[in-house]
XYZ file of C-alpha atoms in Angstrom:
658
model
C 82.984 165.558 150.675
C 82.146 163.049 147.861
C 79.316 160.475 148.413
C 80.266 156.908 147.157
C 76.317 156.126 147.222
C 75.806 159.051 144.795
C 77.793 157.131 142.224
C 75.858 155.727 139.093
C 77.487 152.300 139.677
C 75.814 150.104 142.095
C 77.799 148.304 144.532
C 78.478 144.626 143.391
C 77.663 142.128 146.176
C 80.406 139.771 144.511
C 83.272 142.158 142.887
C 85.400 140.298 140.196
C 88.650 141.687 139.033
C 88.600 140.852 135.469
C 92.107 140.272 133.787
C 93.121 142.085 130.740
C 94.329 139.354 128.197
C 96.688 140.139 125.282
C 94.755 137.860 123.067
C 91.080 138.246 121.922
C 88.338 136.205 123.621
C 87.114 134.909 120.140
C 89.466 132.540 118.173
C 88.195 133.939 114.904
C 90.775 131.541 113.281
C 89.446 132.131 109.790
C 90.355 135.699 109.772
C 93.680 135.394 111.975
C 95.262 132.472 110.487
C 96.110 134.089 107.445
C 97.930 136.605 109.128
C 100.027 134.144 111.134
C 100.951 132.286 108.068
C 102.066 135.671 106.340
C 104.177 136.446 109.514
C 105.857 132.989 109.208
C 106.692 133.633 105.575
C 107.985 137.241 106.422
C 110.053 136.211 109.074
C 111.407 133.361 107.168
C 110.521 130.906 110.094
C 111.471 127.732 108.552
C 114.925 129.281 107.605
C 115.543 130.293 110.943
C 114.680 126.843 112.275
C 117.259 125.298 109.732
C 119.850 127.843 111.105
C 119.031 126.877 114.471
C 119.058 123.306 113.905
C 122.530 123.336 112.176
C 124.816 120.301 113.037
C 122.048 117.941 114.517
C 121.301 114.640 113.221
C 118.994 114.851 110.070
C 115.448 113.057 110.067
C 114.217 113.246 106.574
C 110.517 112.400 105.685
C 110.431 112.534 101.913
C 107.372 114.098 100.223
C 105.655 111.868 97.811
C 104.643 114.214 95.046
C 101.131 115.156 94.500
C 99.878 115.441 90.833
C 99.913 118.973 89.377
C 96.471 118.970 88.388
C 93.492 120.379 90.119
C 92.815 121.999 93.519
C 93.721 119.918 96.689
C 91.194 117.917 98.032
C 90.579 116.719 101.642
C 92.718 113.665 101.228
C 95.630 116.008 100.312
C 95.234 117.951 103.371
C 95.083 114.986 105.626
C 98.517 113.697 103.990
C 100.196 116.916 104.162
C 99.022 117.603 107.690
C 100.092 114.428 109.165
C 103.773 114.823 107.308
C 103.757 118.360 109.063
C 103.000 116.876 112.447
C 105.616 114.334 112.075
C 108.304 116.429 110.902
C 107.535 119.252 113.771
C 107.534 116.557 116.346
C 110.930 115.098 114.965
C 112.265 118.622 115.051
C 111.341 119.201 118.772
C 112.990 115.801 119.454
C 116.319 117.203 118.465
C 116.546 116.346 114.826
C 117.152 118.726 112.056
C 113.965 117.728 110.380
C 113.759 119.388 106.865
C 110.856 119.217 104.749
C 111.139 119.594 100.717
C 107.700 119.640 99.116
C 107.341 118.279 95.734
C 105.206 117.822 92.676
C 104.707 115.249 89.906
C 104.314 117.011 86.668
C 104.801 115.048 83.578
C 102.217 112.503 82.277
C 98.807 111.699 80.820
C 96.391 113.825 82.828
C 98.076 117.391 81.901
C 98.258 116.094 78.119
C 94.635 115.349 78.341
C 93.798 118.865 79.671
C 95.865 120.617 76.836
C 93.847 118.532 74.287
C 90.552 119.801 75.858
C 91.673 123.279 75.893
C 93.465 123.525 72.514
C 92.653 120.346 70.577
C 94.348 117.161 69.382
C 97.407 116.619 67.012
C 99.079 119.934 68.202
C 102.860 120.063 67.425
C 105.153 118.150 70.079
C 106.694 121.560 70.873
C 103.520 123.236 71.538
C 102.375 120.228 73.634
C 105.310 120.649 75.607
C 105.285 124.276 76.090
C 101.551 124.388 77.243
C 101.975 121.511 79.325
C 104.887 123.245 81.326
C 102.799 126.358 81.747
C 99.868 124.475 82.799
C 101.740 122.442 85.391
C 103.529 125.569 86.815
C 100.191 127.161 87.168
C 98.783 124.059 89.030
C 101.879 123.994 91.334
C 101.425 127.869 92.242
C 97.566 127.159 93.116
C 98.447 123.983 95.132
C 101.121 125.416 96.963
C 99.060 128.520 98.197
C 96.307 125.993 99.575
C 99.183 123.785 101.404
C 100.729 126.870 103.015
C 97.452 127.996 104.211
C 97.206 124.542 106.066
C 99.988 125.675 108.290
C 102.541 123.293 106.846
C 106.183 124.596 107.098
C 108.866 123.632 104.508
C 110.947 124.950 101.614
C 108.079 126.201 99.884
C 110.190 128.702 97.719
C 112.405 125.824 96.432
C 110.432 122.716 96.205
C 111.339 119.660 93.799
C 109.361 119.445 90.448
C 109.818 116.272 88.343
C 109.766 118.774 85.391
C 112.679 120.810 86.615
C 115.378 120.653 84.048
C 117.951 119.108 86.491
C 115.541 116.483 87.386
C 114.546 115.483 84.037
C 118.283 115.333 83.091
C 119.013 112.829 86.298
C 116.170 110.766 85.327
C 117.684 110.060 81.948
C 120.843 109.402 83.774
C 118.965 106.953 86.095
C 117.508 105.389 82.926
C 121.191 104.793 81.560
C 122.352 103.356 84.834
C 119.585 100.539 84.896
C 120.263 100.039 81.364
C 123.872 99.225 81.869
C 123.058 97.219 84.823
C 121.142 95.067 82.457
C 117.706 95.377 83.696
C 116.230 96.951 80.616
C 115.026 95.149 77.457
C 112.713 95.622 74.553
C 110.128 93.007 73.681
C 106.712 92.229 72.359
C 104.518 91.284 75.132
C 100.878 91.974 76.276
C 100.551 95.089 78.308
C 97.700 96.863 79.838
C 96.490 99.231 77.043
C 93.920 101.882 77.238
C 92.171 102.976 73.886
C 91.435 106.321 75.180
C 94.998 107.031 76.437
C 96.578 105.566 73.273
C 99.330 103.996 75.532
C 100.382 101.399 77.819
C 99.228 101.641 81.509
C 101.194 100.883 84.753
C 99.616 98.495 87.184
C 98.714 101.317 89.390
C 96.862 102.866 86.648
C 94.370 99.917 86.523
C 91.125 99.617 88.558
C 88.362 97.133 88.458
C 84.668 97.939 87.603
C 81.771 95.540 86.834
C 81.273 94.871 83.070
C 78.817 92.939 81.126
C 79.975 90.835 78.235
C 78.900 87.747 76.503
C 80.179 84.556 77.588
C 80.484 82.067 75.085
C 81.069 78.329 74.614
C 82.829 77.532 71.198
C 83.956 74.272 69.363
C 87.019 73.794 67.697
C 86.671 71.152 65.223
C 88.818 67.845 65.114
C 91.592 67.914 62.587
C 93.662 65.045 63.692
C 91.251 62.083 64.333
C 93.659 59.050 64.545
C 95.788 61.042 67.195
C 92.598 62.044 69.298
C 91.600 57.966 69.051
C 95.013 57.056 70.240
C 94.976 59.632 72.915
C 91.687 58.337 74.453
C 92.927 54.549 73.864
C 90.432 53.834 70.957
C 91.320 52.160 67.658
C 89.031 54.808 65.824
C 86.603 57.449 66.621
C 82.861 56.020 66.317
C 82.049 59.300 64.116
C 84.336 61.983 62.585
C 82.448 65.123 63.559
C 83.685 66.734 66.894
C 84.655 69.488 68.647
C 87.030 70.487 71.712
C 84.886 73.147 73.337
C 86.438 76.342 75.060
C 84.595 78.899 77.059
C 85.485 82.620 77.159
C 83.908 86.120 78.061
C 86.155 87.748 75.446
C 84.528 86.966 71.976
C 86.769 89.667 70.274
C 89.840 87.443 70.959
C 88.606 84.545 68.828
C 89.800 85.828 65.594
C 93.354 85.874 67.120
C 93.261 82.377 68.289
C 96.443 80.550 67.843
C 96.465 77.478 70.434
C 94.369 75.908 73.140
C 95.502 75.199 76.646
C 94.610 71.960 78.878
C 96.074 71.069 82.259
C 98.334 68.152 81.989
C 96.939 66.468 85.160
C 93.225 66.967 84.441
C 91.184 64.235 83.180
C 89.383 64.953 79.966
C 86.431 62.930 78.447
C 85.349 62.119 75.022
C 81.544 62.618 75.116
C 79.210 61.468 72.656
C 75.974 63.658 72.032
C 73.421 64.484 69.456
C 73.199 68.014 68.410
C 70.831 69.203 65.598
C 69.663 65.449 64.752
C 73.413 64.680 64.286
C 75.884 62.530 66.237
C 79.072 64.408 67.453
C 81.762 64.150 69.794
C 82.982 66.678 72.421
C 86.087 66.817 74.336
C 85.609 68.474 77.931
C 87.246 68.275 81.153
C 85.626 65.251 82.872
C 84.575 67.187 86.227
C 82.693 69.601 83.923
C 81.049 67.347 81.409
C 77.535 67.393 83.394
C 77.078 71.113 83.881
C 78.716 71.900 80.459
C 76.028 69.397 78.604
C 73.191 71.039 80.706
C 74.537 74.451 79.857
C 74.374 73.560 75.946
C 70.959 71.742 76.280
C 72.251 68.374 75.266
C 72.471 64.957 76.660
C 75.368 62.426 76.365
C 77.705 59.784 77.333
C 81.147 59.481 78.243
C 83.052 57.076 75.847
C 86.618 57.372 77.134
C 88.796 59.452 79.292
C 92.604 60.509 79.438
C 94.965 63.014 80.971
C 95.419 66.245 79.340
C 98.955 65.634 78.858
C 97.974 62.839 76.353
C 96.235 65.454 74.182
C 99.449 67.577 74.196
C 100.250 69.245 70.788
C 97.255 67.651 68.921
C 95.744 70.166 66.250
C 92.248 71.373 66.256
C 90.856 73.600 63.315
C 89.885 77.307 64.069
C 86.127 77.605 64.627
C 85.730 79.963 61.499
C 88.329 78.037 59.294
C 85.471 77.372 56.510
C 84.608 81.133 56.316
C 87.627 82.763 55.022
C 91.180 81.550 53.948
C 92.755 83.780 56.881
C 91.013 81.556 59.508
C 91.803 78.358 57.960
C 94.724 77.275 60.464
C 95.145 74.883 63.248
C 95.273 75.519 66.897
C 97.574 73.113 68.832
C 96.948 71.948 72.266
C 99.559 73.255 74.794
C 99.869 72.164 78.580
C 99.037 75.231 80.807
C 99.151 74.934 84.687
C 96.878 78.157 84.920
C 93.913 76.159 83.454
C 91.225 75.638 86.339
C 88.096 73.860 86.667
C 85.989 76.702 88.478
C 84.099 77.523 85.426
C 83.855 76.613 81.540
C 84.952 73.517 79.988
C 88.569 73.017 81.416
C 89.906 74.082 77.921
C 91.188 77.673 77.566
C 91.626 79.376 74.170
C 94.836 80.904 73.611
C 95.304 84.368 71.697
C 98.772 85.289 72.633
C 98.704 89.109 71.674
C 95.906 89.454 74.299
C 96.658 87.485 77.243
C 99.412 87.412 79.487
C 99.293 83.359 80.226
C 98.473 82.936 76.494
C 101.730 84.648 75.363
C 103.837 82.844 77.989
C 102.584 79.548 76.734
C 102.882 80.345 73.231
C 106.417 81.763 73.477
C 107.317 78.672 75.637
C 106.243 76.520 72.725
C 108.542 78.329 70.224
C 106.099 81.032 68.702
C 108.022 83.955 67.234
C 107.245 87.598 67.881
C 106.353 87.879 64.110
C 104.066 84.987 63.916
C 101.627 86.374 66.868
C 98.408 87.692 65.295
C 97.794 91.197 66.564
C 94.734 92.516 64.560
C 93.572 95.142 67.406
C 94.899 98.721 66.518
C 95.722 101.291 69.222
C 92.335 102.990 69.034
C 90.269 99.753 69.662
C 89.413 99.025 66.035
C 90.098 95.792 64.200
C 92.699 96.368 61.269
C 90.568 96.873 58.036
C 92.406 93.849 56.733
C 90.694 91.452 59.203
C 88.178 89.384 57.187
C 84.541 89.622 58.612
C 85.184 91.935 61.204
C 87.744 94.714 59.810
C 87.115 98.195 61.097
C 84.787 97.363 63.774
C 85.736 98.145 67.452
C 86.079 95.218 69.244
C 83.241 95.713 71.747
C 80.922 96.134 68.611
C 82.301 93.241 66.956
C 81.043 90.720 69.792
C 77.663 90.180 68.139
C 79.079 89.792 64.622
C 81.492 87.367 66.013
C 78.890 85.312 67.560
C 76.796 85.194 64.500
C 79.669 84.068 62.445
C 80.479 81.320 64.880
C 76.818 80.359 65.188
C 76.605 80.324 61.262
C 79.651 77.840 61.217
C 77.795 75.476 63.664
C 80.728 76.174 66.251
C 78.639 78.297 69.025
C 77.352 76.097 71.552
C 75.935 78.485 73.916
C 75.749 82.519 74.414
C 74.659 84.146 77.468
C 75.200 87.473 78.993
C 77.776 87.617 81.912
C 78.457 90.233 84.672
C 82.339 90.154 85.811
C 84.792 92.332 87.375
C 86.878 93.865 84.426
C 90.013 96.003 83.968
C 89.211 99.840 83.551
C 91.377 102.795 83.191
C 91.650 104.824 86.129
C 91.678 108.218 84.139
C 88.942 107.447 81.711
C 86.813 104.668 83.402
C 86.588 102.908 80.271
C 87.473 99.106 79.588
C 91.238 98.454 78.829
C 92.529 95.254 77.315
C 95.882 93.223 77.230
C 97.575 94.126 74.063
C 100.980 92.925 72.548
C 102.957 95.972 71.444
C 106.631 96.463 71.455
C 107.678 98.036 74.641
C 110.599 98.711 77.022
C 110.517 96.616 80.300
C 112.378 96.492 83.589
C 112.883 92.587 84.070
C 111.930 91.311 87.505
C 113.583 87.967 87.045
C 116.625 88.300 84.477
C 120.010 88.208 86.184
C 121.554 91.644 86.084
C 124.878 92.165 84.281
C 126.809 91.791 87.354
C 125.376 88.344 87.846
C 123.911 89.174 91.111
C 120.347 88.748 92.576
C 117.312 89.524 90.342
C 115.213 92.505 90.646
C 112.505 90.571 92.278
C 114.871 89.060 94.861
C 116.534 92.450 95.780
C 113.354 94.168 96.315
C 111.791 91.425 98.451
C 114.826 91.534 100.625
C 114.448 95.349 100.768
C 111.066 94.686 102.201
C 112.296 92.569 104.973
C 114.664 95.467 106.013
C 111.875 98.073 106.092
C 109.653 98.894 109.126
C 105.931 99.294 108.278
C 103.175 101.253 110.013
C 100.650 99.641 110.194
C 102.427 96.337 110.103
C 100.208 94.767 107.446
C 101.494 96.873 104.883
C 104.437 94.585 104.720
C 102.320 91.552 103.541
C 100.298 93.745 101.093
C 103.702 95.237 99.295
C 105.327 91.846 99.590
C 102.427 90.198 97.756
C 102.280 92.849 95.057
C 106.293 92.464 94.393
C 106.222 88.595 94.632
C 103.450 88.273 91.737
C 103.980 91.173 89.441
C 105.046 91.044 85.844
C 108.095 93.041 84.393
C 107.631 96.722 84.748
C 106.603 98.195 81.436
C 108.866 101.401 81.291
C 107.454 103.090 78.034
C 104.550 105.348 77.227
C 103.284 106.571 73.924
C 103.069 110.084 74.932
C 104.623 113.489 74.340
C 104.594 115.253 77.797
C 107.340 113.002 79.505
C 110.824 112.228 79.879
C 112.046 110.715 76.707
C 113.704 107.232 76.598
C 116.465 109.143 74.826
C 117.617 105.881 72.835
C 119.020 106.069 69.261
C 117.502 102.875 67.596
C 118.707 101.030 64.591
C 116.195 101.246 61.600
C 116.406 97.724 60.564
C 117.650 95.652 63.532
C 115.920 97.756 66.426
C 119.363 97.461 68.260
C 120.464 100.188 70.338
C 123.491 102.385 69.190
C 126.499 100.792 70.607
C 127.546 104.114 72.243
C 124.035 104.447 74.085
C 125.496 105.202 77.653
C 127.669 108.088 76.257
C 124.801 109.316 73.975
C 122.423 109.320 77.245
C 124.715 111.455 79.094
C 125.246 113.929 76.119
C 121.415 113.975 75.906
C 121.226 114.626 79.683
C 123.451 117.527 79.652
C 121.301 119.224 77.025
C 118.079 118.585 78.854
C 120.003 119.896 81.989
C 120.316 123.249 80.062
C 116.764 123.494 78.425
C 114.637 120.652 79.643
C 113.052 117.688 77.656
C 112.390 119.969 74.879
C 115.843 119.603 73.836
C 115.814 115.836 72.886
C 113.149 116.850 70.264
C 115.240 119.380 68.765
C 118.404 117.002 68.444
C 119.748 116.825 64.982
C 120.600 113.131 64.438
C 123.886 114.234 62.084
C 125.187 116.440 64.646
C 124.844 113.837 67.391
C 125.717 110.574 65.451
C 127.738 111.692 62.415
C 128.040 109.088 59.807
C 125.732 106.734 61.691
C 122.837 109.099 61.383
C 121.493 107.415 58.420
C 120.925 104.163 60.078
C 119.255 105.199 63.347
C 116.305 106.959 64.438
C 115.046 108.534 67.803
C 113.065 106.265 69.874
C 109.592 107.985 70.456
C 108.595 106.686 73.753
C 108.296 108.382 77.113
C 109.003 107.029 80.458
C 106.245 105.718 82.696
C 105.329 108.863 84.785
C 105.690 106.420 87.897
C 109.424 106.066 86.932
C 109.382 110.152 87.212
C 108.244 109.920 90.966
C 109.742 106.527 91.684
C 113.260 107.890 90.948
C 113.140 111.057 93.202
C 115.251 109.301 95.850
C 117.899 109.517 92.894
C 116.959 113.035 91.343
C 115.742 114.778 94.538
C 117.462 112.973 97.679
C 120.723 112.542 95.988
C 120.295 115.255 93.314
C 118.602 118.671 93.335
C 118.297 118.661 97.250
C 121.096 116.635 98.392
C 122.291 119.395 100.922
C 118.953 119.568 102.516
C 118.015 115.837 102.563
C 119.767 112.420 102.597
C 119.616 108.887 101.190
C 118.033 106.462 102.342
C 114.777 108.715 103.756
C 113.890 107.865 107.386
C 110.014 107.674 106.228
C 107.822 107.596 103.225
C 104.206 108.298 104.241
C 101.256 108.080 101.813
C 97.845 106.731 101.401
C 97.240 102.974 101.284
C 96.983 102.863 97.627
C 100.647 103.614 97.354
C 101.660 100.219 98.006
C 100.941 99.804 94.280
C 101.971 103.197 93.442
C 104.782 105.348 94.552
C 105.932 103.057 97.511
C 106.203 100.410 94.836
C 108.139 102.313 91.781
C 110.520 103.819 94.493
C 111.514 100.338 95.736
C 112.094 98.886 92.350
C 113.971 101.642 90.909
C 116.013 102.017 94.052
C 116.425 98.210 94.141
C 118.015 98.504 90.389
C 120.089 101.563 91.224
C 121.158 100.921 94.977
C 120.354 97.340 95.762
C 118.060 98.538 98.746
C 114.911 100.344 99.498
C 115.103 104.315 99.191
C 113.167 104.318 102.951
C 113.834 102.949 106.298
C 110.259 102.927 107.119
C 106.612 103.150 105.335
C 103.721 104.769 107.008
C 100.067 104.443 105.319
C 96.877 106.354 106.141
C 93.653 105.438 105.088
C 91.225 107.453 102.532
C 88.615 110.104 103.663
C 85.173 108.700 104.025
C 81.793 110.613 104.462
C 79.224 110.097 107.479
C 78.113 106.918 105.688
C 81.664 105.417 105.442
C 81.781 105.786 101.473
C 85.089 107.031 100.122
C 85.012 110.643 99.206
C 84.812 111.490 95.648
C 83.854 114.505 93.173
C 81.638 112.112 91.048
C 79.753 111.051 94.260
C 79.345 114.703 95.144
C 80.109 113.813 98.837
C 83.372 115.953 99.120
C 84.357 118.390 101.582
C 86.924 121.058 100.415
C 89.697 121.652 102.859
C 89.558 125.366 101.421
C 86.092 125.742 102.688
C 86.940 124.521 106.202
C 90.018 126.846 106.265
C 87.899 129.752 105.178
C 84.845 129.155 107.673
C 86.441 127.515 110.762
C 90.031 127.778 110.391
C 92.854 125.359 109.234
C 93.527 124.579 112.863
C 90.174 122.850 113.311
C 90.999 120.661 110.237
C 94.459 119.980 111.889
C 92.781 119.030 115.289
C 90.532 116.492 113.433
C 93.373 114.931 111.793
C 95.347 114.539 115.094
C 92.227 113.231 116.842
C 91.524 110.355 114.069
C 93.131 106.973 113.742
C 94.784 107.674 110.500
């Protein structure tokens, strides 16, 4: 007989039946998740879901394309995970929720990478070849990390803005808005980066503090009798006098061509003694006391008049006596934008380097070829500019102040800290610079005589749902105030504005719509490289001698902004639909992709390309500061996936108030 008590196992006072589970006790996500993801790929899970969903109503979240440069960061991860959760939720709700991921592939950052690796001034064909290869490599790297996050989608057939078909359709979109009457060419001040050597989009401008000299400059009286009459005097008590302006951009003084006063403000004629000499000053009456204090002078008001009484009176350029180039007059134009917040109530106007200055001078009949623009694309003054030729505009500030001082026209100079425009790529100061560019007009009536682009876009905003609701006011404010869209860029790696321009008149070839389609067919076969290989004679025949190829490329925001046309209704029209149900991006895209998509669709379709917009915030560190590589406070999503598992990252995203 066997004796139970002789067993080595002691009896348990509390016996427990342990169940055997088919899954391990440890999650071990970092090791096991890659196997799951590989299974989903092998079993073609996304494609099987598509097959099972055939015939259901579609729900389309259109993917805003990340830029094909560098590894994905935590912001990319949050964005893609949110999209994945919404798409999967809509799928479970009974929709056929297809997700086609995409990438933004042209533009400056990639061109800069090619310059860093291979040097500047490469032949265009080589730049395009190397840029396309680089972008392809970046897409492959980023795609791997997005798939690792558990995001399901059409990864084997994404959309790329550099796909030949998409490039061709973008040229067609340009042709369409040209025919509709939105596109024009003109000389206008645009955001210009010296490092990029190109115009910038509104979304490529950020603001940082900058220290500049702020100066008060006197423009000598030129028309004494007219000034006396404006102030109701028979004669001026002394001949020497100045109208005084205040500016924080001394480098614009050589390009001054006018002065601006507000028609409704009261201006004072002030008598004062400077360097033991009695002189007269014209200042806004409300700013006389603080201006005199700033100049270290005392004085009395002899008379006052409204700004409109001084309209079109001429004053001399402050450097008129130093060189014949500066021996010119600056007329007074009325400007509603003049304020009494700071300065003297008088603004100096350099139409090549200020938007209001340009508008004011053009409104008073100044022709484009009369506008002085001595600043070159690299930030240096032209060598022909007297006194300051060859200097960069920033290093010229001191010599300009010295020349003004020598001329007796400098009343005060102090260093001034202010918020100033910078290039978001180079983090360097930018300027407004008048150059000949192609624009999409916000306010010109289109060819059919219908509503302007601004009116159409604002109506489209009203028809769009916003999550959160404050996004509506934000986008509305940006559209209602924005200037015309600068479509052109002076780069190589971008979709060409494939126009043939008359060498003498600058006019487009009369057959431009047909020629654009002819170019698009070539690009469809071999990419934008085809444009650069086009032989003028084979294309234009006898006209070839009179025309040249336009060298500009399209703003990269036009690339991504037309994906509703090139993707939703183009390369992936079978999978997707127009308009999309939802666009979802970070809150910075009100001035970026949401914005450019709205404008292009308003021109092409008369409506928004989306039914709803959802914005999420930026990822911040423990102190509430935005994560950035430069601050060193970033957390890489790859590190989280490799250590804890992507599901932990997904749980975190799901639990936050995005």
